[in-house]
XYZ file of C-alpha atoms in Angstrom:
766
model
C -43.564 169.531 -114.674
C -42.027 168.821 -118.041
C -38.226 168.207 -118.418
C -37.415 171.041 -120.715
C -39.836 173.937 -118.760
C -37.603 172.515 -115.402
C -34.327 173.383 -117.341
C -35.839 176.466 -118.839
C -36.676 177.913 -115.646
C -33.167 177.097 -114.451
C -31.638 178.534 -117.242
C -33.504 181.712 -116.733
C -32.808 181.656 -113.005
C -29.467 181.736 -113.157
C -29.264 183.997 -116.754
C -31.277 186.289 -115.642
C -29.346 186.820 -112.651
C -25.823 187.316 -113.721
C -27.367 189.714 -116.731
C -29.236 192.154 -113.763
C -26.035 191.896 -111.845
C -23.661 192.687 -115.642
C -26.731 196.041 -115.644
C -25.585 197.265 -112.733
C -22.166 196.882 -113.325
C -22.106 198.849 -115.887
C -24.182 201.368 -114.890
C -21.704 201.466 -112.035
C -18.644 201.622 -113.484
C -20.217 204.815 -115.726
C -21.078 206.327 -112.593
C -18.024 206.374 -111.077
C -16.202 206.751 -114.244
C -14.244 203.836 -113.946
C -16.020 203.080 -117.627
C -12.773 203.925 -120.105
C -9.747 202.469 -118.302
C -10.829 199.036 -119.069
C -10.938 197.225 -122.425
C -13.971 195.599 -124.388
C -13.453 191.367 -121.861
C -12.438 193.142 -118.888
C -15.927 195.331 -119.467
C -17.978 192.488 -119.538
C -16.115 190.823 -116.464
C -15.920 193.897 -114.302
C -18.883 194.735 -114.781
C -21.505 191.541 -114.514
C -18.730 191.195 -110.549
C -18.845 194.294 -109.684
C -23.114 194.429 -110.200
C -23.028 191.168 -108.235
C -22.163 192.747 -105.675
C -24.357 195.830 -106.221
C -27.444 193.499 -107.111
C -26.822 191.296 -103.728
C -27.002 194.916 -101.703
C -29.912 195.008 -103.342
C -31.460 192.209 -102.522
C -30.880 192.127 -98.360
C -32.191 195.675 -98.713
C -35.581 193.396 -99.728
C -35.316 191.175 -96.793
C -34.725 194.309 -94.692
C -38.064 195.640 -95.490
C -39.362 191.809 -95.751
C -40.561 192.201 -99.920
C -38.593 189.400 -100.949
C -41.171 187.983 -103.348
C -41.067 186.998 -107.383
C -42.185 189.745 -108.329
C -40.093 193.233 -106.598
C -37.162 191.261 -107.834
C -38.269 190.473 -111.762
C -39.272 194.465 -110.946
C -35.400 194.874 -109.586
C -34.324 192.858 -112.615
C -36.154 194.470 -115.205
C -34.734 197.719 -114.053
C -31.283 196.556 -113.597
C -31.423 196.183 -117.222
C -33.156 199.509 -118.513
C -29.938 201.363 -116.687
C -27.421 198.584 -118.212
C -29.452 199.953 -121.459
C -28.929 203.294 -120.781
C -25.161 203.282 -119.802
C -24.863 201.870 -123.141
C -26.327 204.710 -124.844
C -24.642 207.255 -123.337
C -21.608 205.160 -124.097
C -22.647 205.180 -128.064
C -23.738 209.002 -128.355
C -21.087 210.752 -125.854
C -18.465 209.201 -124.950
C -14.953 207.819 -126.672
C -13.338 204.224 -124.913
C -9.874 204.097 -124.486
C -7.603 201.909 -126.994
C -6.884 198.087 -125.971
C -3.372 198.292 -124.287
C -0.699 198.297 -125.837
C 3.005 197.098 -125.228
C 3.531 198.659 -122.606
C 0.263 198.724 -120.149
C 1.475 199.764 -116.616
C 4.763 198.779 -114.806
C 4.119 194.435 -115.164
C 4.207 194.483 -118.441
C 5.752 190.991 -119.422
C 7.236 190.006 -123.516
C 5.437 187.099 -124.050
C 3.482 186.209 -126.924
C -0.080 187.386 -127.728
C -3.331 186.053 -126.678
C -4.594 183.987 -130.034
C -2.191 180.941 -129.524
C -2.546 181.022 -126.244
C -5.104 180.925 -124.776
C -6.145 177.083 -126.330
C -4.115 176.355 -123.349
C -7.003 177.003 -121.501
C -9.907 177.036 -123.827
C -8.844 173.024 -125.212
C -9.144 171.343 -121.810
C -12.197 174.054 -120.504
C -14.395 172.473 -123.601
C -14.527 169.310 -121.735
C -14.381 169.533 -118.635
C -17.431 172.417 -119.270
C -19.501 169.265 -120.182
C -18.461 167.210 -116.870
C -18.850 170.758 -114.813
C -22.302 171.700 -116.433
C -23.398 168.448 -116.271
C -23.468 168.437 -112.206
C -23.877 172.444 -111.965
C -27.841 171.047 -113.498
C -28.187 168.788 -111.241
C -30.517 168.751 -107.818
C -28.003 170.156 -105.166
C -27.309 167.452 -103.119
C -23.723 168.826 -101.463
C -23.307 168.792 -97.449
C -23.607 172.885 -97.054
C -25.001 173.570 -100.203
C -28.405 171.508 -99.491
C -28.045 172.628 -95.341
C -27.850 175.931 -94.165
C -26.376 177.439 -97.801
C -29.845 177.387 -99.591
C -31.562 175.892 -96.371
C -31.175 179.764 -95.347
C -32.085 180.883 -99.030
C -35.669 178.411 -98.790
C -36.645 180.121 -95.033
C -35.757 184.204 -96.777
C -37.987 182.872 -99.943
C -40.447 181.813 -97.847
C -41.216 183.883 -95.660
C -40.716 187.417 -97.425
C -37.093 188.580 -95.907
C -35.180 188.134 -92.684
C -36.969 186.862 -89.512
C -34.761 187.388 -86.321
C -33.333 184.096 -86.210
C -31.325 183.547 -83.326
C -31.074 179.731 -83.102
C -29.079 178.720 -86.116
C -25.338 180.439 -86.099
C -24.728 179.860 -90.097
C -27.784 182.577 -90.070
C -24.846 185.176 -88.658
C -22.860 184.587 -90.644
C -22.577 187.204 -93.836
C -24.458 186.407 -96.433
C -23.551 188.294 -99.966
C -23.828 185.437 -101.993
C -26.592 183.694 -100.478
C -28.564 187.065 -101.440
C -27.376 186.243 -105.098
C -28.369 183.050 -104.406
C -31.879 183.877 -103.349
C -32.298 185.576 -106.604
C -31.659 183.144 -108.729
C -33.961 180.974 -106.619
C -36.742 183.026 -107.023
C -37.394 181.240 -110.363
C -35.138 178.582 -110.868
C -35.072 177.080 -107.237
C -32.562 175.261 -106.475
C -29.620 174.397 -109.638
C -30.977 178.091 -110.813
C -28.916 178.792 -107.213
C -25.675 176.729 -108.103
C -25.810 177.097 -111.616
C -25.680 181.416 -110.163
C -21.968 180.169 -108.709
C -20.687 178.122 -111.702
C -20.853 181.455 -113.374
C -18.324 183.428 -110.944
C -16.421 179.880 -111.781
C -16.042 180.696 -115.629
C -15.455 184.486 -114.087
C -11.957 183.642 -112.847
C -11.158 181.868 -115.436
C -11.667 184.861 -117.846
C -10.220 187.660 -115.039
C -7.658 185.244 -115.182
C -7.117 185.433 -119.081
C -7.910 189.180 -119.265
C -5.558 190.057 -116.635
C -3.002 188.046 -119.320
C -4.490 190.204 -121.941
C -3.551 194.093 -119.781
C -0.087 193.224 -118.740
C 1.082 191.137 -121.976
C 0.796 187.623 -119.975
C -0.982 186.149 -121.833
C 0.697 181.885 -122.207
C 1.037 182.758 -118.466
C -2.179 183.474 -117.543
C -3.737 180.929 -119.492
C -1.875 178.390 -117.849
C -2.977 179.734 -114.577
C -6.704 179.258 -115.312
C -6.152 176.377 -116.715
C -4.461 175.248 -113.125
C -7.177 176.722 -111.742
C -10.281 175.493 -112.886
C -9.750 171.832 -113.487
C -8.371 171.252 -109.364
C -10.810 168.808 -107.987
C -11.839 170.952 -105.236
C -12.213 174.544 -107.781
C -14.412 171.914 -109.232
C -16.708 170.657 -107.224
C -16.888 174.079 -105.543
C -17.670 175.926 -108.319
C -20.727 173.481 -108.863
C -22.804 173.414 -105.689
C -24.463 176.314 -104.050
C -21.071 177.290 -102.282
C -19.597 180.090 -102.110
C -15.502 180.383 -102.088
C -15.230 180.489 -106.323
C -17.695 183.508 -105.523
C -14.581 185.217 -102.824
C -12.091 184.095 -105.310
C -13.310 186.209 -107.933
C -13.234 189.707 -105.741
C -10.327 188.649 -104.000
C -7.944 188.582 -107.161
C -10.125 191.346 -108.898
C -9.480 193.652 -105.778
C -5.817 192.535 -106.899
C -6.062 193.019 -110.342
C -7.718 196.743 -110.015
C -5.424 197.477 -107.532
C -2.310 196.897 -110.029
C -4.742 198.459 -112.709
C -4.361 201.712 -110.843
C -0.392 201.759 -109.869
C -0.283 201.499 -113.450
C -2.413 204.120 -114.235
C -2.985 206.299 -111.738
C -6.689 206.128 -112.295
C -9.466 207.867 -109.315
C -12.083 206.765 -110.764
C -10.835 202.696 -109.674
C -11.133 203.949 -105.840
C -14.562 203.182 -105.587
C -14.526 200.013 -107.589
C -11.701 198.967 -105.465
C -13.333 199.580 -102.164
C -16.467 197.489 -103.798
C -14.702 194.297 -104.869
C -12.750 194.440 -101.436
C -15.889 195.452 -99.259
C -17.818 192.457 -101.201
C -15.191 189.616 -99.677
C -16.159 190.124 -96.849
C -19.957 190.487 -97.650
C -19.157 186.914 -99.158
C -17.957 185.394 -96.205
C -16.522 186.460 -93.044
C -12.310 184.921 -94.135
C -12.785 187.644 -97.417
C -12.218 190.021 -94.587
C -8.560 190.242 -95.868
C -9.345 191.835 -99.225
C -9.932 195.430 -97.295
C -6.639 195.939 -95.199
C -4.846 194.211 -98.114
C -6.044 196.937 -100.854
C -5.900 199.845 -98.479
C -2.805 199.548 -97.239
C -1.294 198.769 -101.118
C -3.236 201.953 -101.367
C -1.445 203.657 -99.139
C 1.889 202.550 -99.687
C 1.629 203.064 -103.176
C -0.454 206.168 -103.539
C 1.273 208.112 -100.809
C -1.843 209.500 -99.778
C -4.660 208.511 -97.874
C -7.578 210.487 -99.948
C -7.433 207.250 -101.873
C -7.625 204.515 -99.359
C -10.488 206.980 -97.456
C -12.594 206.888 -100.327
C -12.030 203.089 -101.123
C -13.202 202.735 -98.002
C -16.430 204.568 -97.497
C -17.398 202.497 -100.597
C -16.305 198.844 -99.222
C -18.285 200.361 -95.706
C -21.110 199.692 -98.194
C -21.187 196.281 -98.466
C -19.306 195.590 -94.944
C -22.003 197.082 -92.707
C -25.481 196.076 -93.320
C -24.121 192.493 -91.925
C -22.818 193.640 -89.115
C -25.655 195.945 -88.275
C -28.267 193.443 -89.089
C -26.234 191.130 -86.878
C -25.879 194.340 -83.678
C -29.872 194.149 -83.888
C -30.362 190.374 -84.093
C -27.879 189.007 -81.060
C -26.309 191.879 -80.524
C -22.246 190.794 -82.009
C -22.213 193.134 -84.572
C -19.785 189.695 -86.106
C -21.110 186.687 -84.569
C -21.376 183.959 -84.399
C -17.661 184.715 -83.310
C -15.506 186.524 -80.609
C -18.757 186.867 -78.360
C -15.885 187.442 -75.374
C -16.265 190.422 -76.708
C -20.024 190.842 -77.544
C -21.741 188.366 -74.141
C -25.352 187.893 -75.690
C -27.463 185.153 -75.159
C -27.216 182.563 -78.487
C -23.845 182.371 -79.139
C -21.562 180.428 -75.856
C -18.147 180.704 -75.756
C -17.452 176.911 -75.148
C -18.608 176.635 -78.516
C -17.063 178.733 -80.549
C -14.074 177.754 -78.920
C -14.651 174.460 -79.647
C -15.471 175.052 -83.340
C -12.420 176.652 -83.569
C -10.676 173.671 -82.593
C -11.966 171.621 -84.745
C -11.658 173.638 -87.569
C -7.572 174.275 -87.320
C -7.584 170.514 -86.835
C -9.997 168.633 -89.340
C -9.936 164.294 -88.445
C -6.972 165.094 -85.630
C -4.472 166.552 -87.341
C -2.165 168.391 -85.752
C -4.237 168.206 -82.930
C -1.299 167.350 -80.940
C 1.448 167.992 -81.746
C 2.584 171.146 -84.571
C 4.847 169.026 -86.033
C 1.610 167.610 -88.281
C 1.758 169.578 -90.181
C 4.363 168.681 -93.056
C 1.473 166.375 -93.123
C -0.331 168.781 -95.187
C 1.131 168.762 -98.410
C -0.021 165.721 -99.494
C -3.659 165.894 -97.385
C -4.282 168.309 -99.368
C -2.442 167.568 -102.661
C -3.772 164.240 -103.402
C -5.167 162.476 -100.195
C -8.279 164.818 -100.191
C -10.351 162.128 -97.397
C -9.486 164.349 -93.809
C -9.197 167.740 -95.082
C -12.396 167.404 -97.793
C -10.817 167.751 -100.798
C -8.144 167.469 -103.439
C -6.120 170.621 -105.104
C -4.461 167.613 -107.389
C -0.822 166.436 -107.574
C 0.060 169.317 -109.022
C 0.431 171.936 -106.676
C 3.280 169.773 -104.758
C 4.942 171.756 -107.793
C 4.262 174.409 -105.923
C 7.514 176.202 -103.933
C 8.753 175.746 -108.030
C 7.144 179.008 -109.084
C 8.645 180.875 -105.960
C 11.022 181.443 -108.756
C 8.729 184.299 -109.688
C 9.911 186.325 -106.531
C 12.612 187.035 -108.447
C 9.705 189.753 -110.692
C 7.848 192.985 -109.285
C 4.438 190.868 -110.530
C 5.480 187.370 -108.899
C 6.242 189.254 -105.646
C 2.943 190.910 -105.634
C 1.395 188.196 -106.685
C 3.238 185.936 -103.716
C 2.022 188.387 -101.609
C -1.965 188.497 -101.902
C -1.608 184.218 -101.889
C -0.034 184.476 -98.777
C -2.441 186.760 -97.333
C -5.656 185.313 -98.814
C -4.014 182.026 -97.275
C -4.050 183.134 -93.682
C -8.087 182.487 -92.874
C -7.243 178.367 -93.909
C -5.507 178.704 -90.823
C -8.299 179.339 -88.623
C -10.459 176.219 -91.090
C -8.565 173.741 -92.815
C -10.091 172.307 -94.391
C -9.442 172.132 -98.192
C -11.441 174.231 -100.272
C -10.732 177.852 -97.790
C -7.267 177.781 -99.615
C -9.820 178.502 -103.314
C -9.241 182.278 -103.241
C -5.112 181.759 -101.868
C -5.018 178.942 -105.242
C -5.577 181.059 -107.514
C -2.440 183.376 -106.530
C -0.568 180.420 -106.176
C -1.716 179.175 -110.182
C -0.732 182.208 -111.352
C 2.961 182.165 -109.174
C 3.250 179.263 -110.647
C 2.577 180.209 -114.520
C 4.669 182.930 -113.697
C 7.392 180.987 -112.803
C 7.239 179.170 -115.594
C 6.890 181.533 -118.270
C 10.569 182.619 -116.982
C 12.403 179.489 -118.865
C 12.736 180.110 -122.158
C 10.181 179.739 -124.583
C 10.455 176.503 -125.960
C 11.051 174.798 -123.194
C 8.192 177.224 -121.880
C 5.636 175.492 -124.606
C 6.346 172.264 -123.296
C 6.326 172.810 -119.943
C 2.683 174.350 -119.844
C 1.223 171.984 -122.861
C 2.713 168.646 -120.819
C 1.661 170.371 -117.053
C -1.467 171.695 -117.797
C -2.742 168.598 -120.329
C -1.639 166.445 -117.492
C -3.550 168.174 -115.172
C -6.116 168.380 -116.498
C -6.209 164.073 -117.043
C -5.061 163.683 -113.958
C -8.509 165.835 -112.112
C -10.692 163.898 -114.352
C -13.013 161.796 -111.785
C -12.631 158.924 -113.603
C -8.397 158.884 -113.518
C -8.822 159.799 -110.265
C -10.598 157.145 -109.007
C -7.002 155.243 -109.945
C -4.596 156.926 -108.118
C -7.168 158.222 -104.829
C -9.027 155.544 -103.190
C -10.240 157.989 -99.665
C -13.925 159.374 -99.340
C -12.934 162.209 -100.911
C -15.328 164.587 -101.473
C -14.937 165.410 -105.516
C -16.715 164.849 -108.758
C -18.035 162.382 -110.260
C -19.142 161.193 -113.747
C -21.365 164.003 -114.434
C -25.285 162.965 -113.980
C -27.181 164.401 -117.361
C -30.336 162.748 -117.126
C -30.879 164.444 -113.678
C -29.453 167.819 -114.830
C -31.750 167.145 -118.168
C -34.335 166.287 -115.203
C -35.297 162.947 -117.728
C -34.637 161.609 -114.139
C -37.033 163.961 -112.139
C -35.307 165.109 -109.091
C -37.376 164.166 -106.132
C -36.502 160.237 -107.547
C -32.381 161.006 -107.478
C -32.410 162.911 -104.371
C -33.823 160.095 -103.166
C -31.737 157.895 -104.955
C -28.249 159.575 -103.693
C -28.894 161.702 -100.482
C -30.274 160.224 -98.036
C -30.802 162.669 -95.786
C -33.249 163.890 -98.095
C -35.759 162.384 -97.424
C -35.224 162.798 -93.843
C -35.879 166.208 -94.939
C -39.443 165.385 -96.989
C -40.420 162.446 -93.913
C -40.191 165.859 -91.890
C -42.135 168.024 -93.876
C -44.724 165.763 -94.250
C -45.345 164.250 -90.706
C -44.608 167.807 -88.848
C -47.425 170.835 -89.315
C -46.487 173.416 -90.672
C -45.497 175.938 -88.413
C -43.835 173.311 -85.454
C -40.457 173.146 -84.591
C -38.321 169.942 -85.146
C -34.835 169.320 -82.962
C -31.882 166.862 -83.815
C -28.817 166.097 -83.104
C -27.010 166.593 -87.027
C -27.692 168.634 -89.822
C -29.765 166.974 -92.162
C -30.741 168.153 -95.954
C -32.458 171.932 -94.712
C -32.924 172.993 -98.561
C -35.795 170.441 -98.536
C -38.254 171.346 -95.631
C -39.925 174.376 -95.221
C -40.557 173.131 -91.389
C -37.691 174.754 -88.944
C -34.908 172.598 -87.690
C -33.150 173.648 -84.288
C -29.721 171.867 -84.672
C -28.258 170.691 -81.066
C -24.710 172.845 -82.091
C -25.759 175.536 -84.002
C -27.145 177.892 -81.035
C -27.010 178.422 -77.352
C -30.734 176.731 -76.686
C -29.239 173.886 -79.264
C -26.659 173.206 -76.892
C -28.812 174.005 -73.758
C -31.494 171.876 -74.625
C -29.072 168.915 -75.857
C -27.803 169.215 -72.055
C -31.395 168.585 -70.943
C -32.161 165.394 -73.275
C -28.318 163.796 -71.561
C -28.329 164.641 -68.518
C -30.783 162.417 -67.339
C -28.372 159.582 -69.182
C -25.571 160.238 -68.084
C -24.631 159.901 -64.435
C -21.963 162.625 -64.087
C -24.190 164.653 -65.852
C -27.070 164.561 -63.662
C -27.074 166.424 -59.659
C -25.248 163.402 -58.367
C -23.494 166.516 -56.096
C -24.371 168.303 -52.696
C -22.599 171.189 -51.996
C -23.669 172.367 -48.469
C -22.832 175.841 -46.346
C -24.271 176.390 -42.987
C -23.915 179.377 -40.697
C -25.566 181.314 -38.098
C -28.287 182.430 -39.118
C -28.242 186.824 -39.821
C -30.637 188.739 -41.822
C -28.991 189.053 -46.279
C -30.326 191.023 -48.728
C -28.437 188.994 -51.554
C -26.269 185.958 -51.190
C -23.269 185.393 -53.774
C -21.504 182.960 -54.781
C -17.794 183.048 -56.224
C -15.933 181.215 -58.042
C -11.963 181.072 -57.270
C -11.118 177.493 -59.303
C -9.417 177.272 -62.813
C -9.429 174.989 -65.567
C -9.943 175.066 -69.451
C -12.096 172.323 -70.334
C -14.217 172.699 -67.271
C -17.018 174.763 -66.582
C -18.876 175.631 -63.841
C -22.784 174.988 -63.250
C -25.640 174.370 -60.624
C -28.984 172.349 -61.020
C -30.799 173.387 -58.301
C -29.466 176.860 -55.639
C -31.977 175.816 -52.236
C -32.023 177.870 -49.681
C -32.051 177.753 -45.599
C -34.006 179.464 -43.081
C -33.297 176.531 -40.237
C -34.987 173.681 -41.389
C -37.331 175.923 -43.610
C -37.012 175.400 -47.684
C -37.749 178.877 -48.903
C -39.318 179.181 -51.925
C -38.578 181.092 -54.490
C -39.953 184.181 -55.368
C -40.290 185.961 -59.219
C -39.142 189.609 -57.394
C -35.081 187.914 -56.856
C -32.706 188.913 -58.761
C -30.931 186.418 -60.228
C -27.304 187.416 -61.472
C -24.646 185.650 -63.199
C -21.168 186.263 -65.049
C -20.314 184.776 -67.344
C -23.879 183.760 -68.640
C -26.611 185.837 -66.629
C -29.220 184.867 -68.880
C -29.217 181.057 -67.557
C -29.561 182.026 -64.582
C -33.442 180.980 -63.535
C -32.084 177.816 -64.216
C -31.171 177.128 -61.287
C -34.161 177.875 -59.050
C -36.376 176.398 -61.752
C -36.644 173.397 -59.451
C -36.034 171.186 -62.256
C -33.065 168.709 -62.249
C -32.690 168.437 -65.561
C -31.776 171.469 -66.121
C -28.756 173.732 -64.796
C -27.291 176.555 -65.432
C -24.274 176.212 -66.345
C -21.253 179.113 -67.042
C -20.185 178.121 -70.738
C -17.247 178.993 -70.761
C -13.868 177.203 -68.739
C -13.588 178.022 -65.197
C -11.766 180.815 -64.267
C -11.064 182.255 -60.531
C -13.561 185.969 -60.533
C -16.968 183.765 -61.382
C -20.174 184.626 -60.447
C -23.916 183.489 -59.198
C -25.804 185.867 -56.927
C -29.251 185.952 -55.603
C -30.535 189.598 -54.718
C -33.930 189.787 -52.443
C -36.283 192.713 -52.552
C -36.533 192.441 -48.558
C -33.888 190.954 -46.523
C -34.525 187.352 -45.122
C -32.837 185.254 -42.340
C -30.516 182.804 -43.681
C -29.076 179.894 -42.234
C -27.769 177.868 -45.193
C -27.493 177.490 -48.574
C -27.669 174.242 -50.511
C -26.019 173.315 -54.782
C -26.865 170.422 -56.793
C -24.627 170.059 -59.130
C -22.551 167.990 -61.378
C -19.434 165.840 -60.675
C -17.997 166.962 -64.148
C -16.689 169.885 -62.679
C -13.313 168.494 -60.580
C -11.526 171.869 -59.965
C -14.627 174.397 -58.675
C -13.797 175.566 -56.327
C -16.328 178.430 -54.341
C -16.271 180.780 -51.340
C -19.424 182.358 -49.923
C -20.349 186.195 -49.467
C -23.667 188.305 -48.456
C -25.413 191.213 -48.956
C -26.028 193.421 -45.092
C -28.816 195.477 -45.202
C -26.344 198.375 -45.986
C -25.424 197.071 -49.887
C -21.689 195.758 -48.311
C -21.276 191.969 -49.762
C -18.988 190.375 -47.043
C -17.634 187.252 -46.828
C -19.894 184.257 -44.856
C -17.308 181.869 -42.705
C -19.105 178.755 -43.086
C -17.154 175.798 -44.456
C -18.204 174.148 -47.651
C -19.557 170.227 -47.184
C -19.621 168.070 -50.333
C -21.678 164.447 -50.179
C -23.746 162.470 -53.078
C -27.079 161.523 -54.299
C -28.925 159.843 -56.289
C -31.330 161.519 -58.667
C -34.542 160.168 -59.303
C -33.250 159.484 -63.341
C -36.530 157.958 -64.962
C -38.441 161.280 -63.907
C -35.466 163.886 -64.778
C -36.801 161.686 -68.797
C -39.741 163.449 -69.524
C -38.116 166.386 -67.655
C -35.780 166.829 -69.923
C -38.321 166.796 -73.197
C -40.298 169.061 -71.353
C -37.818 171.729 -71.277
C -37.501 171.128 -75.920
C -41.753 171.453 -75.161
C -41.248 174.915 -73.603
C -38.629 176.474 -75.816
C -41.514 176.080 -78.442
C -39.777 172.110 -79.541
C -42.547 170.059 -80.759
C -40.798 167.057 -82.167
C -37.693 165.569 -81.359
C -35.443 163.807 -84.221
C -32.850 160.352 -82.897
C -30.631 159.024 -84.796
C -29.877 155.233 -83.959
C -26.493 155.155 -86.000
C -24.523 157.485 -84.496
C -23.955 161.295 -84.462
C -24.356 163.727 -81.859
C -27.661 161.338 -80.458
C -25.091 157.980 -80.015
C -25.452 158.307 -76.164
C -29.876 158.505 -75.209
C -31.106 157.610 -78.647
C -30.818 153.634 -78.025
C -32.336 154.589 -74.258
C -35.250 156.295 -75.884
C -35.711 153.591 -78.922
C -36.358 151.623 -75.731
C -38.333 153.609 -73.785
C -40.406 156.411 -75.681
C -43.183 156.824 -73.126
C -41.051 156.869 -70.326
C -39.593 160.183 -72.147
C -42.609 161.192 -73.019
C -42.426 160.685 -76.546
C -44.411 159.468 -79.516
C -43.688 157.356 -82.233
C -44.255 159.653 -85.533
C -42.394 157.996 -87.910
C -39.006 156.723 -89.662
C -36.441 156.545 -91.736
C -33.588 154.030 -91.720
C -31.633 154.455 -88.497
C -33.216 157.893 -87.260
C -36.493 158.475 -85.692
C -39.085 161.068 -85.056
C -40.466 161.807 -82.059
C -43.736 163.717 -81.395
C -43.494 165.388 -77.632
C -46.571 165.081 -75.897
């Protein structure tokens, strides 16, 4: 395909998505009666945004019924365009739009000069930044999460024509409202069309700020705020990738915008729009959930009526419920992969959730042991960025000065919104998670700036906007930041225009692309690959099972690590002996406590005298927690083990019940030595069904398992779970403990070399 047609496909994929969304939005605003409330430019922004939410839901429905085909998306888009055009005709025929807002557009109206000149505070540098941003947005996708799970899942849905039952990928459990829009664009223009769609939302956010300024006669302040937000380095790099943070920033701001607009004119027709905007925040990503309680609380507080909140909540539920229902059906937890202690399931371990939450709160070890370390965060966020993976820009060190705007009602509401939408950042302290709050911080700073005398405000605005735009330009950042930071470089226009072939560009700048293509080339369709770290999933159609992304992945990783690390193997022998008795069941109760250790059992052996009793399929095995893996304690494989996957707490139990009473005299447990605080007591079930204590002291001794045998048994477990290939990394990462051992003697592990790229080796499991 020529470079010209490649770019045309990208632009069509993005443009068709934007136009279809805008058409659906126009139809919705007319159907809800809100169309006359908005001005001409507001209609453009709100129609695009709210229509995007409806388009996302419609794509979700197509995926749910496995009709995610290009022809279905084409028909959906054409139908949306027809609805939008019909709405325009009806408006022209019988509905007079309301006038542009006058000098008294509500309780927050300012008295700043008009929009005509002030818009150049944003437009002049924005025209230069468009060159930078567009070059990156059109280029092939190379961002870590974009080329990883965002478009990896989109590609999988496209290849499978909708949702399949994915239980081994934690990111497939998140709400994916933006991914549905990516899928729509991807169907026509692939990866770069999805990137361009996200970039369109970044532009819409700046447009929404300018409309906000026009509505409330705050034109210069809004233009300055748009510049502060749009030129932030983290916003630039995020908004030109297939991420979702800039989309969330737009919808949180529009929720706020709609609430102020409703407070100004008390139009009941705005309630559905408020619900759609707030509900879609959750659909975009979980961290957008505060938008709904914020909106409902505002409606109840200012409206003195629950009717408005109730109607908004109904519309919001249309965008929240689909993702919760999907998770409840697929993994048994409506808010997976979190809150697994309240919704126990076999797909995500509680221990993983705790570990994940800890590391998301302490990037690079920041504030890991001392909360006073949080004083380092402002500098890290604004000018360092290496640990928190992004830069806000030095300008935002001045953010506290923006609190001067708290003197005014609008300033207080803006900073309240900034605080509420910053709350999710404390659960994931990456810089980009502040983007939804950053739009309000930018506005609060600009409002404070324009509280100064006009000449002072104009001068400071020009200096700060110019300084921010210049200081955030990639070549300039190189002079004041020498850290490895996630940010934009020079725009790759040759790759963006496909004058440099996409494959050549990706192979040159993105090593993980070559790994993905190696997998695509060497692994047959339908085969499954297990690997320790993420790869560029977006560039392979093969299913890749990552070790930390599911309970299954963690269990299989445990099977591989056990033969190499002695303390994780069955080195302890714990034995209970008692006088023989007839028992219908046997139960171990754990009474120790530790926040780091977990209870595990490699093998549980039952004896009658000197005779070992072979396990029977009719035995009923139960455990609390993690009953789903209880069979691993009776499978005869020393490489596997049942684990609680929950820190030690009193009351944990593991039990086996028999269809007919057995005469038992002893139980022997083979376990790992990484559970020093383990304390067990024994109970037996008599013929009457009562669980009674068994007075038997626990004897502990050590044993040395045959580790060479365990290596092959570990990889056989992978094979048993449908994994055909193993990818290891000699360069480190999650496999750095076992990759050298595998590389030294693959046959000992039952592996056959299949391919390699740098330090990564692909093996076939025989």
